[in-house]
Short mmCIF file of C-alpha atoms in Angstrom, two decimals:
data_model
loop_
_atom_site.label_atom_id
_atom_site.label_comp_id
_atom_site.label_asym_id
_atom_site.label_seq_id
_atom_site.Cartn_x
_atom_site.Cartn_y
_atom_site.Cartn_z
CA MET A 63 -30.53 95.32 14.05
CA ARG A 64 -27.10 95.43 15.73
CA ARG A 65 -26.65 97.17 19.08
CA ALA A 66 -23.49 97.78 21.10
CA LEU A 67 -23.83 97.53 24.87
CA THR A 68 -21.99 96.60 28.03
CA PHE A 69 -22.52 94.14 30.87
CA GLN A 70 -20.81 93.58 34.21
CA CYS A 71 -18.52 90.69 35.07
CA GLU A 72 -17.08 90.64 38.57
CA GLY A 73 -16.91 94.45 38.72
CA SER A 74 -15.56 95.00 35.20
CA ALA A 75 -17.53 96.48 32.30
CA CYS A 76 -17.43 94.16 29.28
CA ALA A 77 -18.24 95.22 25.73
CA ALA A 78 -20.85 93.28 23.79
CA THR A 79 -22.79 93.40 20.57
CA VAL A 80 -26.22 91.90 19.97
CA ASP A 81 -27.67 91.24 16.54
CA SER A 82 -31.41 91.16 17.25
CA ALA A 83 -33.88 88.69 15.77
CA ALA A 84 -37.23 87.27 16.83
CA GLY A 85 -36.14 83.63 17.25
CA ALA A 86 -36.35 81.73 20.52
CA THR A 87 -32.89 80.19 20.07
CA GLY A 88 -29.96 82.55 20.63
CA LEU A 89 -26.31 82.09 19.66
CA LEU A 90 -23.60 83.21 22.09
CA ILE A 91 -20.29 83.57 20.21
CA VAL A 92 -17.18 83.26 22.36
CA SER A 93 -14.02 84.60 20.73
CA GLY A 94 -10.82 82.58 20.90
CA GLY A 95 -7.45 83.69 22.19
CA ASN A 96 -7.17 87.44 22.55
CA GLU A 97 -9.41 87.98 19.54
CA VAL A 98 -12.04 90.70 19.88
CA ARG A 99 -15.73 90.06 19.36
CA THR A 100 -15.68 91.07 15.68
CA GLY A 101 -13.40 88.13 14.93
CA ALA A 102 -10.50 87.85 12.54
CA HIS A 103 -11.12 89.99 9.45
CA ASP A 104 -14.59 90.85 10.83
CA GLY A 105 -15.60 87.19 10.40
CA MET A 106 -17.67 86.80 13.58
CA ALA A 107 -19.53 90.05 12.89
CA ARG A 108 -20.45 88.78 9.40
CA ILE A 109 -21.54 85.39 10.78
CA ALA A 110 -23.66 87.13 13.42
CA ALA A 111 -25.39 89.28 10.79
CA ARG A 112 -26.22 86.25 8.63
CA ILE A 113 -27.52 84.18 11.55
CA ALA A 114 -29.64 87.08 12.82
CA ALA A 115 -31.02 87.59 9.30
CA ALA A 116 -32.06 83.92 9.40
CA GLY A 117 -34.02 84.58 12.62
CA ALA A 118 -31.72 83.83 15.59
CA PRO A 119 -30.39 86.58 17.88
CA VAL A 120 -26.60 86.58 18.29
CA TRP A 121 -24.48 87.92 21.17
CA ARG A 122 -20.74 88.58 20.84
CA PHE A 123 -18.56 89.95 23.60
CA ASP A 124 -15.01 90.83 24.61
CA ARG A 125 -14.05 88.96 27.77
CA ARG A 126 -12.37 90.90 30.55
CA GLY A 127 -9.03 92.42 29.53
CA VAL A 128 -9.61 91.91 25.79
CA GLY A 129 -10.70 94.50 23.21
CA ASP A 130 -13.03 97.09 24.66
CA SER A 131 -13.58 95.33 28.01
CA GLU A 132 -12.13 96.35 31.36
CA GLY A 133 -10.35 94.09 33.81
CA ALA A 134 -7.56 91.56 33.71
CA ASN A 135 -7.29 89.03 30.91
CA ARG A 136 -7.44 85.61 32.57
CA GLY A 137 -7.23 83.61 29.33
CA TYR A 138 -9.56 80.81 28.32
CA ALA A 139 -8.98 78.92 31.58
CA GLY A 140 -10.29 81.87 33.61
CA SER A 141 -13.16 82.79 31.28
CA GLY A 142 -15.92 80.89 33.12
CA PRO A 143 -17.29 83.99 34.87
CA ASP A 144 -17.14 85.96 31.59
CA ILE A 145 -19.16 83.32 29.73
CA ALA A 146 -21.72 83.08 32.55
CA ALA A 147 -22.10 86.87 32.77
CA ALA A 148 -22.42 87.16 28.97
CA ALA A 149 -25.09 84.42 28.88
CA ALA A 150 -27.09 86.11 31.65
CA ALA A 151 -26.81 89.53 29.98
CA PHE A 152 -27.87 88.03 26.62
CA ARG A 153 -30.96 86.44 28.17
CA ALA A 154 -31.80 89.75 29.89
CA ALA A 155 -31.36 91.75 26.67
CA CYS A 156 -33.40 89.26 24.62
CA PRO A 157 -36.10 87.91 26.96
CA GLY A 158 -37.70 85.86 24.16
CA ILE A 159 -34.76 83.44 24.14
CA ARG A 160 -35.76 79.99 25.36
CA ARG A 161 -32.67 78.08 24.21
CA LEU A 162 -29.09 79.37 24.26
CA VAL A 163 -26.35 77.82 22.12
CA GLY A 164 -22.67 78.63 22.63
CA PHE A 165 -20.24 78.73 19.69
CA GLY A 166 -16.47 78.89 19.96
CA ASN A 167 -13.34 78.12 17.97
CA CYS A 168 -10.01 76.79 19.30
CA ASP A 169 -9.47 77.76 22.96
CA ALA A 170 -12.94 79.38 23.02
CA ALA A 171 -14.36 75.94 22.15
CA THR A 172 -12.38 74.48 25.05
CA ALA A 173 -13.63 77.25 27.36
CA LEU A 174 -17.21 76.44 26.34
CA ALA A 175 -16.62 72.72 26.94
CA LEU A 176 -15.38 73.56 30.43
CA PHE A 177 -17.77 76.36 31.38
CA GLY A 178 -20.80 76.20 29.06
CA LYS A 179 -23.01 74.03 31.21
CA PRO A 180 -22.40 75.98 34.44
CA ALA A 181 -23.12 79.18 32.45
CA GLY A 182 -26.58 77.84 31.58
CA LEU A 183 -25.98 77.12 27.90
CA ASP A 184 -28.32 74.53 26.43
CA ALA A 185 -26.06 73.33 23.60
CA LEU A 186 -22.55 73.90 22.27
CA LEU A 187 -21.02 74.21 18.80
CA LEU A 188 -17.30 73.55 19.21
CA ALA A 189 -14.98 74.17 16.26
CA ASN A 190 -11.40 72.90 16.50
CA PRO A 191 -11.26 72.68 20.33
CA TRP A 192 -7.83 73.22 21.77
CA ALA A 193 -6.52 70.12 23.53
CA VAL A 194 -5.40 70.82 27.07
CA GLU A 195 -1.86 69.58 27.57
CA THR A 196 -0.65 67.82 30.68
CA PRO A 197 2.14 69.61 32.58
CA ASP A 198 4.60 66.71 32.18
CA ASP A 199 5.53 64.13 29.57
CA LEU A 200 3.43 61.33 31.07
CA PRO A 201 0.25 59.99 29.50
CA PRO A 202 -3.08 60.11 31.37
CA PRO A 203 -3.49 57.79 34.40
CA ALA A 204 -5.83 55.38 32.57
CA ALA A 205 -3.26 54.89 29.81
CA ILE A 206 -0.49 54.26 32.36
CA ARG A 207 -2.60 51.66 34.18
CA ARG A 208 -3.41 49.92 30.89
CA HIS A 209 0.31 49.92 29.92
CA TYR A 210 1.45 48.41 33.24
CA ARG A 211 -1.29 45.75 33.19
CA HIS A 212 0.10 44.62 29.83
CA ARG A 213 3.77 44.90 30.86
CA LEU A 214 3.30 42.90 34.08
CA ARG A 215 2.24 39.92 31.93
CA ALA A 216 5.30 40.18 29.64
CA PRO A 217 8.34 38.08 30.69
CA GLY A 218 10.69 40.53 28.96
CA ALA A 219 9.51 43.34 31.21
CA TRP A 220 10.48 41.38 34.33
CA ARG A 221 13.91 40.64 32.81
CA ASP A 222 14.42 44.37 32.05
CA LEU A 223 13.54 45.18 35.64
CA VAL A 224 16.03 42.66 37.08
CA VAL A 225 18.94 43.73 34.86
CA GLY A 226 18.29 47.45 35.37
CA ARG A 227 17.07 48.43 31.91
CA VAL A 228 14.20 50.42 33.41
CA ALA A 229 14.08 54.17 33.92
CA PHE A 230 13.21 54.03 37.61
CA GLY A 231 12.45 57.75 37.92
CA ARG A 232 9.93 57.60 35.07
CA LEU A 233 8.54 54.33 36.47
CA ALA A 234 8.00 55.98 39.87
CA ARG A 235 6.33 59.08 38.33
CA GLY A 236 4.11 56.82 36.22
CA LEU A 237 3.05 54.72 39.20
CA ILE A 238 2.26 57.85 41.21
CA ARG A 239 0.17 59.23 38.37
CA ALA A 240 -1.55 55.84 37.79
CA ALA A 241 -2.56 55.77 41.46
CA ARG A 242 -4.50 59.03 41.11
CA PRO A 243 -8.28 58.66 41.22
CA PRO A 244 -10.08 59.21 37.91
CA ARG A 245 -10.97 62.85 37.19
CA THR A 246 -14.47 63.99 36.37
CA ASN A 247 -13.12 66.46 33.75
CA ALA A 248 -12.06 64.38 30.74
CA LEU A 249 -10.34 67.38 29.13
CA ALA A 250 -7.82 67.61 31.98
CA ASP A 251 -6.38 64.21 31.07
#
């Protein structure tokens, strides 16, 4: 049975739909981009109905500022509170849930990778996660360090340095980035 309801996220009412089932594992569907909870061409609603018919309850929601939900749209990068509030509301609405799995496509998959664990999700299904781009044209610090370790052993690199065939601005930016401590969030690099 499908029910429409709302839950609160940081003072905003968010729209949600639950497809009820008796199973102890629930599926939390996070929509990508500015897509509403029904999904493109009603795809997520159809998936939810099939999964619920197989015995697992399914929760779909519109994050703040999208679809029928109030508030400002903060994009996938600001959706951590929305995912956490949706997970808590799902558990409250379906108290028989013992295990909660998050499913997302594209930037919703990336949002789940970033915020799923803090939201209390037990497992994630990530389809086509969106790769987070760095704000400049430099590779991650580990790649820069590996490159310079190799180049420092190459005689041609020293010759290029002496005769001025080195882009000193890029070299300086690379060395600054390489000196950064490793990040705990692998998606940020």
